[in-house]
Coordinates of C-alpha atoms and ligand atoms in Angstrom, one line a residue:
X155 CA 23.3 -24.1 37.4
X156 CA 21.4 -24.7 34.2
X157 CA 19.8 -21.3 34.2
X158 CA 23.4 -19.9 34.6
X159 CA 25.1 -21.7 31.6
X160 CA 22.0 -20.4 29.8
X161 CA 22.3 -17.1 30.6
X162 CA 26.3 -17.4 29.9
X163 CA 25.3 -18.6 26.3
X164 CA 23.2 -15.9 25.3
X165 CA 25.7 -12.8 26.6
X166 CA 28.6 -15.1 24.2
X167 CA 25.7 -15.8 21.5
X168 CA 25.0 -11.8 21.7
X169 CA 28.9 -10.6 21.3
X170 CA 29.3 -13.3 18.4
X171 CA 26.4 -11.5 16.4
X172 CA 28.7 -9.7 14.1
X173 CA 29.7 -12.9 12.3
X174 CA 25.8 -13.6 11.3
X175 CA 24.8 -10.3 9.7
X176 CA 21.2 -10.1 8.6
X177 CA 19.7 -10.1 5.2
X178 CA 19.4 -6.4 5.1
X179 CA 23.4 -6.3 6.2
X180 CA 23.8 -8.8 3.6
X181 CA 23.3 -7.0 0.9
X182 CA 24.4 -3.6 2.2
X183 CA 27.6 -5.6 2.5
X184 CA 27.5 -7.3 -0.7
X185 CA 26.2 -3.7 -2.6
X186 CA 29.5 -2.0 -1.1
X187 CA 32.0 -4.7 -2.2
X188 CA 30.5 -5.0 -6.1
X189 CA 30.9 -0.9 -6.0
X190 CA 34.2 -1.2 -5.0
X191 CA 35.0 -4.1 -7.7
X192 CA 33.1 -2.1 -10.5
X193 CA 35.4 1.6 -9.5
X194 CA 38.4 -1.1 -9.5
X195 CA 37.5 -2.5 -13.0
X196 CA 36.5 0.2 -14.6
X197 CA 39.7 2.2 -14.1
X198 CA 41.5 -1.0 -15.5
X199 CA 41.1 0.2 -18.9
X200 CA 43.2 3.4 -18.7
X201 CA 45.0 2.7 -15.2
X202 CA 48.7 1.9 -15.0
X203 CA 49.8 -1.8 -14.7
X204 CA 52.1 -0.8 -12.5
X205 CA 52.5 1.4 -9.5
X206 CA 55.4 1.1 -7.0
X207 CA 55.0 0.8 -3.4
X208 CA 54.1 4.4 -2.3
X209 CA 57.9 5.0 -1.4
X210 CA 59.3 4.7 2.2
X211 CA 57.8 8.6 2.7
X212 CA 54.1 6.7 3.2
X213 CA 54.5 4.4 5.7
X214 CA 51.1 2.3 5.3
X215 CA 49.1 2.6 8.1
X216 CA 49.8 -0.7 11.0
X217 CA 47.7 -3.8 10.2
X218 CA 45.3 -4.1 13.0
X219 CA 43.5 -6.8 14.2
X220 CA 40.9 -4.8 16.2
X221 CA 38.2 -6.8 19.1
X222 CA 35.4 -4.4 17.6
X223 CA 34.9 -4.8 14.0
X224 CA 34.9 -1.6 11.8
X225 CA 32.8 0.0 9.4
X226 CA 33.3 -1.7 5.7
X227 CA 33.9 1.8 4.3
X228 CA 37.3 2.4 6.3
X229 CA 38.2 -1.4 5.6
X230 CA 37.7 -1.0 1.7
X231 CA 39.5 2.3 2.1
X232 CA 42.3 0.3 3.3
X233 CA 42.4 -2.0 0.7
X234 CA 42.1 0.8 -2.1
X235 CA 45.2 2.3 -0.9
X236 CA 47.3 -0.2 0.5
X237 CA 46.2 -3.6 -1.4
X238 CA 44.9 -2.8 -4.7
X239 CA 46.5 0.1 -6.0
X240 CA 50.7 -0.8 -5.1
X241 CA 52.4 -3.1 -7.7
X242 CA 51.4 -4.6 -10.9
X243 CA 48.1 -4.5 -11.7
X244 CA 47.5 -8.5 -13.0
X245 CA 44.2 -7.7 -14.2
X246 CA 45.5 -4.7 -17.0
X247 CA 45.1 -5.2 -20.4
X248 CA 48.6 -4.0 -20.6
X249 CA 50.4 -6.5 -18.2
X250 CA 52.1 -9.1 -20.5
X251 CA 54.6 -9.8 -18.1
X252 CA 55.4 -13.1 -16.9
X253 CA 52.2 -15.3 -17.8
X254 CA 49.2 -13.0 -16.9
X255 CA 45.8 -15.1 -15.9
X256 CA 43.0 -12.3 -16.0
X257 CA 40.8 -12.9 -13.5
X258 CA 37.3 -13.6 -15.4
X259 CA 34.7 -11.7 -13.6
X260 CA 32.4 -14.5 -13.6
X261 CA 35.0 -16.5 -11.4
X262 CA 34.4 -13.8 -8.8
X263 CA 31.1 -14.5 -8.6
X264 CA 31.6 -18.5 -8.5
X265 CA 33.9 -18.1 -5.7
X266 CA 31.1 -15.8 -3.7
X267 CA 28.6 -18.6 -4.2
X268 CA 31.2 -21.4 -3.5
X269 CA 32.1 -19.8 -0.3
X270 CA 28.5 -18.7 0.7
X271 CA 27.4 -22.1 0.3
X272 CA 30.6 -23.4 1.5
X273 CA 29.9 -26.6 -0.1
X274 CA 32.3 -29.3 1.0
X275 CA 33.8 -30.8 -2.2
X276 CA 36.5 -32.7 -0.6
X277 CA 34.6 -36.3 0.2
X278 CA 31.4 -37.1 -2.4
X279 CA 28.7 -38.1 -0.2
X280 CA 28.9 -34.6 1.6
X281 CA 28.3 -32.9 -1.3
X282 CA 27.6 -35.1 -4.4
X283 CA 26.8 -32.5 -6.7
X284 CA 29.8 -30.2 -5.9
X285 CA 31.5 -33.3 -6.5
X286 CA 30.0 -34.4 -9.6
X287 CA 30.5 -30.7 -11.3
X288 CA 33.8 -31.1 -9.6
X289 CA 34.9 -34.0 -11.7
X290 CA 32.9 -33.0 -14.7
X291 CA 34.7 -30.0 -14.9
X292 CA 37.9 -32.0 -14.6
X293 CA 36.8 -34.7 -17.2
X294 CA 36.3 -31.3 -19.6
X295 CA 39.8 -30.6 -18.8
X296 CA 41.2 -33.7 -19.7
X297 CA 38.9 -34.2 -22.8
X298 CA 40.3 -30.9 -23.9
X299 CA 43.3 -32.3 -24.2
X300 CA 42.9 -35.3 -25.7
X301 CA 42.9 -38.1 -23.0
X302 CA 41.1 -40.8 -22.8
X303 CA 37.8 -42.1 -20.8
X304 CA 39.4 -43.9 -17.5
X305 CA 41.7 -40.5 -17.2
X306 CA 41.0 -38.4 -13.7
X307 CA 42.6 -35.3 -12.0
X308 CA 42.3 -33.1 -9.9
X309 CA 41.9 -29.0 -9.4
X310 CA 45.0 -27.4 -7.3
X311 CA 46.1 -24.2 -6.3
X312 CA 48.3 -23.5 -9.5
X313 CA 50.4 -25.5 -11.8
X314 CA 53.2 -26.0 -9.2
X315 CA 51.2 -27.9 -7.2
X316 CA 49.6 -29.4 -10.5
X317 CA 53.3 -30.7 -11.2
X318 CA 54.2 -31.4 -7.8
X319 CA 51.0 -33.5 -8.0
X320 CA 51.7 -35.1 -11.0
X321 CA 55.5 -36.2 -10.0
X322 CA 54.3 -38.0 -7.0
X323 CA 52.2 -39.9 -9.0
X324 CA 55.1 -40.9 -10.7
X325 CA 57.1 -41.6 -8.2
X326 CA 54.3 -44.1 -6.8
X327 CA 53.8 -45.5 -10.3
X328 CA 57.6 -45.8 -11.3
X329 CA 60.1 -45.0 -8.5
X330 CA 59.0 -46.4 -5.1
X331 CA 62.5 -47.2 -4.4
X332 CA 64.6 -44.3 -6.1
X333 CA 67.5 -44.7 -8.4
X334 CA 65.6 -43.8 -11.8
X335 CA 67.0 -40.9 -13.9
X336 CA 64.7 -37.7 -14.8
X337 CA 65.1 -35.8 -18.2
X338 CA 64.2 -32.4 -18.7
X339 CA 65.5 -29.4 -20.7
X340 CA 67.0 -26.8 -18.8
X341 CA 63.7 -24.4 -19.9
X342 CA 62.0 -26.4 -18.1
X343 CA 60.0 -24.2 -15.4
X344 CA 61.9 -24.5 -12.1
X345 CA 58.9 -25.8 -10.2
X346 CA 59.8 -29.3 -11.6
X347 CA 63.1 -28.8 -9.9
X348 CA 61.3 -27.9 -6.5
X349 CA 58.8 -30.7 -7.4
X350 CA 61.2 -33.2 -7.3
X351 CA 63.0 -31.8 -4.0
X352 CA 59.7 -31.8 -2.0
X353 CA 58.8 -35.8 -3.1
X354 CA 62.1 -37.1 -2.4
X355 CA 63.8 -37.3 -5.5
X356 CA 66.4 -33.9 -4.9
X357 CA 69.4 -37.0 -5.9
X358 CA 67.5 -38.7 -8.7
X359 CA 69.9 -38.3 -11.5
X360 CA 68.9 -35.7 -13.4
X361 CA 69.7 -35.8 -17.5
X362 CA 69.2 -32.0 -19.1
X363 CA 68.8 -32.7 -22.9
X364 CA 70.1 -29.8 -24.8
X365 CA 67.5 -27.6 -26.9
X366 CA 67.1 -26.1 -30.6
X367 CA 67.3 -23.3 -31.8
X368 CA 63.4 -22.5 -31.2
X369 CA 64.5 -23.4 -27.7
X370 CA 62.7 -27.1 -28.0
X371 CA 63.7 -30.0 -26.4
X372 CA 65.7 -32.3 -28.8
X373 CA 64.0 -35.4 -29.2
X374 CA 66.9 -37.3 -30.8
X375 CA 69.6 -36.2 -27.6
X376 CA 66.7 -37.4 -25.4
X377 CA 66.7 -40.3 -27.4
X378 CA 70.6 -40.7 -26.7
X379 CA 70.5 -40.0 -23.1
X380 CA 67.8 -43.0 -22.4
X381 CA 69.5 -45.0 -24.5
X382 CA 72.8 -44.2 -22.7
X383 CA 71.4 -44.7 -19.5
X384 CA 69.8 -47.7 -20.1
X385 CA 72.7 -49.3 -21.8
X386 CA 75.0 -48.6 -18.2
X387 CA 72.1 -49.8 -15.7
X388 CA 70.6 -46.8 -14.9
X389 CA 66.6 -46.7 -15.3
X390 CA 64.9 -44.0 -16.6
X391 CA 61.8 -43.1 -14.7
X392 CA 60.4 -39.8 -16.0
X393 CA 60.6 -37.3 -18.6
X394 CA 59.4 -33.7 -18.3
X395 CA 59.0 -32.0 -21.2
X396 CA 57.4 -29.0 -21.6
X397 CA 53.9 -27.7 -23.8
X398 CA 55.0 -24.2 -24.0
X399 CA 57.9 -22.9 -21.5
X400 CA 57.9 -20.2 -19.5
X401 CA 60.9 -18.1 -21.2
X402 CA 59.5 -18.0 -25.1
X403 CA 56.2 -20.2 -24.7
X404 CA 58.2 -23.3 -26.7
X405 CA 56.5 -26.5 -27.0
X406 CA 58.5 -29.7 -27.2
X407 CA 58.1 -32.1 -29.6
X408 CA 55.5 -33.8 -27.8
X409 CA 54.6 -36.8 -29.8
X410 CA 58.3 -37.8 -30.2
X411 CA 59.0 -37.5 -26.7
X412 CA 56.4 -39.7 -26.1
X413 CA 57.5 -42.4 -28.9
X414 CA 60.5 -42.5 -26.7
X415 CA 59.1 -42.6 -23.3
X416 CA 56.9 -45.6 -24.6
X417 CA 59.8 -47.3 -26.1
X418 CA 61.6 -46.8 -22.7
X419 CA 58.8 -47.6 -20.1
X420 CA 59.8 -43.9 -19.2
X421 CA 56.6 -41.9 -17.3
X422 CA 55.6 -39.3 -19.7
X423 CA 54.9 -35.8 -17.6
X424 CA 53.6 -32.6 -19.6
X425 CA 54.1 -29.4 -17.7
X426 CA 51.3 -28.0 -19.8
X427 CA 50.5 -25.4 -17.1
X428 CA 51.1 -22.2 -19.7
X429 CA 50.6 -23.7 -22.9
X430 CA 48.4 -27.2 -22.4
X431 CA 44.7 -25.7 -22.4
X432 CA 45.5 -24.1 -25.8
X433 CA 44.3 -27.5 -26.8
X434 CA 40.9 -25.5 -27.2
X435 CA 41.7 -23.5 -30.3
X436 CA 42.8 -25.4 -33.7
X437 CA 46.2 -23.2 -33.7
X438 CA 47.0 -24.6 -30.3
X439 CA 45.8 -28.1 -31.0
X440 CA 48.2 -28.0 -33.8
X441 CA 51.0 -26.8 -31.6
X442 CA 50.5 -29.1 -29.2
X443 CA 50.1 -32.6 -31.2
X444 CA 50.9 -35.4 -28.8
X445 CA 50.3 -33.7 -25.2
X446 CA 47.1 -36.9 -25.4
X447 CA 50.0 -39.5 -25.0
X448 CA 51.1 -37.9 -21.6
X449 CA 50.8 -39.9 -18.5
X450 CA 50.3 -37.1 -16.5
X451 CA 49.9 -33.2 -17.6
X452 CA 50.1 -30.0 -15.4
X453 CA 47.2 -27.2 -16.8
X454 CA 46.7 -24.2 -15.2
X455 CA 43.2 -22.4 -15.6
X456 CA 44.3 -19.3 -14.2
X457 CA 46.9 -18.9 -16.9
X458 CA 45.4 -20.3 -20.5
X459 CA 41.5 -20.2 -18.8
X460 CA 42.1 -16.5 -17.7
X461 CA 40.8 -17.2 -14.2
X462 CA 41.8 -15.8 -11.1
X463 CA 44.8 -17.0 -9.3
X464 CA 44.1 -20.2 -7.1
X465 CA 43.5 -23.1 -10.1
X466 CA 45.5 -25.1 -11.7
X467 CA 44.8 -28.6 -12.6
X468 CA 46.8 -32.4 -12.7
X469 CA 45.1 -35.0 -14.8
X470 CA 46.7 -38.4 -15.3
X471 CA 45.7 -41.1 -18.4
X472 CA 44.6 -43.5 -15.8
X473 CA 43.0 -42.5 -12.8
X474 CA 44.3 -45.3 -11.3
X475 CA 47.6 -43.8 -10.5
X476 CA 46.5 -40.7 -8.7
X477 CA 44.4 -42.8 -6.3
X478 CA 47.1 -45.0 -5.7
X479 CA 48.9 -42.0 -4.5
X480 CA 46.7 -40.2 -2.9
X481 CA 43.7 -42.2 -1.7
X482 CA 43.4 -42.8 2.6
X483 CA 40.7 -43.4 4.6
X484 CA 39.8 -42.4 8.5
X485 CA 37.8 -44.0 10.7
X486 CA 36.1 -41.0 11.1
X487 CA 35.1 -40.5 7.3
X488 CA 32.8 -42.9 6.8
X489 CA 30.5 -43.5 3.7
X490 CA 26.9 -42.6 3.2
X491 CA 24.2 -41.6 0.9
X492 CA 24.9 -41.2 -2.5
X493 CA 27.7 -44.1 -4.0
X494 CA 27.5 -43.7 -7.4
X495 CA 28.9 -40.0 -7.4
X496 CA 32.7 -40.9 -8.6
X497 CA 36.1 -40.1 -6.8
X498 CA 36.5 -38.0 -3.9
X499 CA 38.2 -34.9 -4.5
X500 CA 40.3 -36.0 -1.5
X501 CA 41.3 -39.6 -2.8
X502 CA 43.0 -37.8 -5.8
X503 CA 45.2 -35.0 -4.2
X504 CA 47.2 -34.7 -1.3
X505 CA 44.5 -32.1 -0.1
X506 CA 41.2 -33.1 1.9
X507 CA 39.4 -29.8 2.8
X508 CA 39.9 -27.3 0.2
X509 CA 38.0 -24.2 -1.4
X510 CA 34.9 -25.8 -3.9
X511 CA 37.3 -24.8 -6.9
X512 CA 34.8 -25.9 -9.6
X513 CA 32.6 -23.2 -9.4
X514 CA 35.3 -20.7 -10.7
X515 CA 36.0 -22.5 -13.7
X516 CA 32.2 -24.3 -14.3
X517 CA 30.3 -20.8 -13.6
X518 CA 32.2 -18.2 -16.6
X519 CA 32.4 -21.9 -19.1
X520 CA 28.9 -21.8 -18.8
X521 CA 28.1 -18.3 -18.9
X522 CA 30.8 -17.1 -21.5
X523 CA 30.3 -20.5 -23.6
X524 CA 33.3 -22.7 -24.8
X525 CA 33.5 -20.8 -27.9
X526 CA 34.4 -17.4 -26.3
X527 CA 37.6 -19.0 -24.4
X528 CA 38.4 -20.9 -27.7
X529 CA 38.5 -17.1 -29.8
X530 CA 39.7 -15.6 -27.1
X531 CA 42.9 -18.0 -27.0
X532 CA 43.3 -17.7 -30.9
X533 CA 43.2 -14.1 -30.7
X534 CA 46.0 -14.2 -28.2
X535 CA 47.9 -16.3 -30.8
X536 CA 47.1 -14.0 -33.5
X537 CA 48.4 -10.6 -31.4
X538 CA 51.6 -12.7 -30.4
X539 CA 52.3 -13.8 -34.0
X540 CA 51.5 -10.0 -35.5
X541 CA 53.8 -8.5 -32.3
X542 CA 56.7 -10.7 -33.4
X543 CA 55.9 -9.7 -37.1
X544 CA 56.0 -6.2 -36.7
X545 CA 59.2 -6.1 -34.4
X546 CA 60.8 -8.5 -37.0
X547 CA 60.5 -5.4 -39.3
X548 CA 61.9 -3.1 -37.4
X549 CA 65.7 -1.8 -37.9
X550 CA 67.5 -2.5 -34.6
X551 CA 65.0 -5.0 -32.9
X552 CA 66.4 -9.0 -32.9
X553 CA 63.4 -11.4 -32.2
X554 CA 63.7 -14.9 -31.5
X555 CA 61.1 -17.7 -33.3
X556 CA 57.8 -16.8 -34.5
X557 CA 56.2 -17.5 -31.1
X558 CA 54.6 -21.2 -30.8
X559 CA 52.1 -19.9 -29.2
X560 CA 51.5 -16.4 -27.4
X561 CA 55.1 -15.3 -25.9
X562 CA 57.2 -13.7 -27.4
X563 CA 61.0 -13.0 -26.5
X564 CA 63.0 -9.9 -27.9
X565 CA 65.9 -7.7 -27.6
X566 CA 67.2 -4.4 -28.9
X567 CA 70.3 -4.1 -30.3
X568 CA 72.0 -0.8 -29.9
X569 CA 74.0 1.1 -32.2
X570 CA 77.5 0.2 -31.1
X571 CA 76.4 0.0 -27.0
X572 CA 77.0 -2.9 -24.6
X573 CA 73.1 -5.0 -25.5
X574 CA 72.4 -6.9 -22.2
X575 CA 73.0 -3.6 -20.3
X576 CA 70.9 -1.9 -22.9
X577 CA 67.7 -4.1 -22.6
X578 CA 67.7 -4.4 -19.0
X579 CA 67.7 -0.6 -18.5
X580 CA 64.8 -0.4 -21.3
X581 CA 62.7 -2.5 -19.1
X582 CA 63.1 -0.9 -16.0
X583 CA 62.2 2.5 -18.3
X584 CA 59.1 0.9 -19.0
X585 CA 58.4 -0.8 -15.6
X586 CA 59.0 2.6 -14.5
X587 CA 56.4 4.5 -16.8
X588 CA 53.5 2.2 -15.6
X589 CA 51.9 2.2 -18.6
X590 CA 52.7 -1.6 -20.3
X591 CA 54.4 -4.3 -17.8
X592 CA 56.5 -6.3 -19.7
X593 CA 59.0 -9.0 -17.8
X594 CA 62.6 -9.9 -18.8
X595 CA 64.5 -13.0 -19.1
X596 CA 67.8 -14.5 -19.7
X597 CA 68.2 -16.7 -23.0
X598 CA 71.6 -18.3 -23.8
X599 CA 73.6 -16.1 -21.5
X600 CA 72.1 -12.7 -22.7
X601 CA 69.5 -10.6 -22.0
X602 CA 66.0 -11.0 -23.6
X603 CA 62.9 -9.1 -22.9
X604 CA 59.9 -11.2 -23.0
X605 CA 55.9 -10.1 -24.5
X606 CA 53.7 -12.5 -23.0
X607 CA 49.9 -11.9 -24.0
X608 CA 47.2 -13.6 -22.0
X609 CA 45.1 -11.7 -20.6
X610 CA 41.2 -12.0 -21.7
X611 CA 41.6 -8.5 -21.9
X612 CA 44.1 -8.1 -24.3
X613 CA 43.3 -6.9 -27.5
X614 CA 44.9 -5.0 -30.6
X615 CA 45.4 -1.8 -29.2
X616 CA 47.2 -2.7 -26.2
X617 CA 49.3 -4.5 -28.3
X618 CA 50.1 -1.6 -30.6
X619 CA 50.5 0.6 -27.6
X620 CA 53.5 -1.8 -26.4
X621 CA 55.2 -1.3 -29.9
X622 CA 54.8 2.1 -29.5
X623 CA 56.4 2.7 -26.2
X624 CA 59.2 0.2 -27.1
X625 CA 59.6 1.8 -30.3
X626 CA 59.7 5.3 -28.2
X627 CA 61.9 4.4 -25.7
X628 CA 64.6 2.5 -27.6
X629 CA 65.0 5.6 -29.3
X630 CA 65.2 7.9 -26.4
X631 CA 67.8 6.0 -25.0
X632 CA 69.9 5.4 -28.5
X633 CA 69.9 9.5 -27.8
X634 CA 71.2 10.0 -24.7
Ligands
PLP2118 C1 55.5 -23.6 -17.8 C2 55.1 -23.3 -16.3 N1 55.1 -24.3 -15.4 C3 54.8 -24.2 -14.2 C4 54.5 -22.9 -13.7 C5 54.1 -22.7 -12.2 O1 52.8 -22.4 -12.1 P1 52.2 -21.6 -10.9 O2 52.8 -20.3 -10.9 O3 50.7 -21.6 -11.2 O4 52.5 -22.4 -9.6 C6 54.5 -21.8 -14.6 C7 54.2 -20.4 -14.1 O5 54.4 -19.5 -14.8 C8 54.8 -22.0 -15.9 O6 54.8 -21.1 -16.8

């Protein structure tokens, strides 16, 4: 019987081999996947940012799931053709569509090591120095923008989850039982919308406070609204307001908001996932004065920190209010060794096991340094600020607010023609050339075409380019 089972357990052990390559196959493995990264980079440079889906005429070949595994050749093949090269290529110098990220080569390489380790940065005694760079990392984040020693957070999956996070908290905090009124401007990203949905809050009353002209919340309506509510019964629970929105990059008036969330027992939520890390360079720190009085704030690394997609980030003032939300136990999770290490990852987020995020964001922060992210972000500032300038000066172009930060909305304004239809078709031209990937929008009721500049990668050139082939098209089509 024994000698059976044996037997049985070396045939299965044999046929399960594949998953436990050698160190030989290792690095055979490893050699082919950092060629094909390196012939993937190094067309990034000239390539197109974007490439349609090869038509319905090239039907991609079925997705197989096959018992024996194939060579890596034919599986990188597949992902050349199928996976990397079809639609926008996030990683261009030229996309400035919606908010580009970057993908910092250095975060590849953290997320190799993370997964080869496969550290389990979920509960601190398994792994108290995952743990410990985990909530370093985080306590960089929070420092960076401005809030205090007792403040905590956690690393998500982007800044949805960051302000889906964050809201929870606040319900916990300020709303156990419901009733309490939400504020928020109606450029506020429509994640806070979902946000609210998914923790039970879709019938909160919600209060939009009307924006400036630079698109900003007004503090003084705000002001009105809380007042207003308060003086018929209705508690206010949270404001949203928003350090840099997703349409122009406008920050609210931060500081004010938060004069009247204090005087108003209001939860103070920054949906900093675009704009909040700016807090690294001086132009963004002045842009941003008062996002260190939020009581909770959404960041996103893989926007302002140019990492891959996959991290964003929820820190609150007082760590307190996360673990409230989020903390649980199991009989089965029991401590041991090391007590001193600080919060689980898992008593601060509604996740237990999870990818060891850290890495991504410690490894290129210590490689690259602080001080290239912090240039890096003023340069973005500094290319948004001289596209605006130039297009400003431009016969025929209409350009919103110098940009708060590193978006920029736009519009042409043809001779006598119809402008909304105008603007739309000019961006699918472009989309359709490949060459710069811009996004569109709508701003009061019309139109706008937006110039969002984030990439790492993103430098003078590019940006001239994009004048250029704005400049080129608008006049093609004013000649048709
Ligand atoms: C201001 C703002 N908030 C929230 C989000 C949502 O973040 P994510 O796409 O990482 O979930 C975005 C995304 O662009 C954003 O710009």
């Amino acid at each position: 019987m024994i000698e059976a089972a044996r037997a049985e357990l070396a045939r299965l052990r044999k046929e399960a081999e594949p998953l436990e390559p050698g160190a030989p196959e290792r690095s055979s493995l490893a050699a082919a996947a950092f060629a094909h990264a390196e012939r993937f980079l190094s067309d990034l440079p000239e390539g197109p940012s974007y490439r349609p889906w090869q038509g319905p005429s090239a039907h991609p070949p079925q997705i197989e799931f096959p018992d024996e595994g194939r060579s890596l050749e034919e599986t990188l093949a597949f992902l050349e053709s199928w996976v990397d090269r079809p639609g926008i290529a996030t990683a261009s110098p030229r996309f400035m569509g919606y908010v580009p990220g970057g993908g910092l080569f250095h975060s590849a390489i953290g997320d190799f090591l993370a997964a080869a380790s496969n550290k389990y940065a979920g509960f601190a005694p398994a792994a108290p120095g995952a743990v410990r760079l985990e909530n370093a990392t985080i306590g960089w984040l929070a420092k960076a923008i401005g809030f205090p020693a007792g403040s905590a957070g956690t690393l998500t999956s982007g800044g949805s989850m960051a302000n889906l996070t964050a809201i929870v908290a606040a319900r916990e905090a300020r709303d156990e039982q419901g009733g309490g009124a939400v504020y928020l401007s109606a450029t506020a990203h429509h994640c806070i919308e979902k946000a609210l949905r998914i923790a039970g809050r879709r019938r909160a009353p919600l209060r939009f406070v009307p924006t400036d002209e630079r698109h900003r919340m007004r503090a003084d309506k705000l002001a009105e609204l809380l007042e207003k509510d308060v003086a018929e019964g209705v508690r206010p629970w949270l404001v949203v307001a928003s350090a840099g929105t997703v349409d122009t990059g406008a920050v609210d008036p931060l500081a004010e908001i938060a004069d009247h969330c204090e005087r108003h027992g209001a939860w103070f939520h920054v949906d900093g996932a675009y704009g909040g890390l700016f807090m690294l360079c001086g132009e963004g720190r002045s842009a941003l004065a008062g996002i260190e009085r939020a009581d909770t704030a959404a960041l996103d690394p893989h926007k302002t920190l140019f990492l891959p997609y996959g991290t964003g980030a929820v820190v609150a003032r007082d760590a307190g209010t996360l673990l409230d939300a989020f903390s649980a136990s199991a009989d089965y999770i029991q401590p041991f060794g090391d007590d001193d290490v600080g919060p689980s990852p898992g008593d601060l987020s509604p996740e237990l096991t999870r990818h060891f995020r850290a890495l991504r964001l410690w490894l290129p922060l210590q490689l690259a340094g602080v001080g290239a992210f912090r240039s890096a972000q003023s340069e973005k500032i500094a290319l948004a600020r001289y596209f605006h300038q130039r297009l400003s000066a431009l016969p025929g172009w209409e350009t919103g607010p110098a940009p708060d930060l590193s978006i920029v909305a736009f519009r042409y304004r043809p001779d006598g023609g119809e402008a909304d239809d105008f603007n739309r078709r000019l961006l699918r031209r472009l989309q359709e050339e490949g060459r710069v990937f811009l996004s569109g929008t709508r701003i009061g009721g019309a139109d706008w075409l937006r110039c969002a500049i984030l990439s790492f990668r993103t430098h003078l050139e590019h940006v001239d380019e994009t004048l250029e082939v704005l400049i080129r098209l608008a006049a093609e089509m004013e000649a048709e």
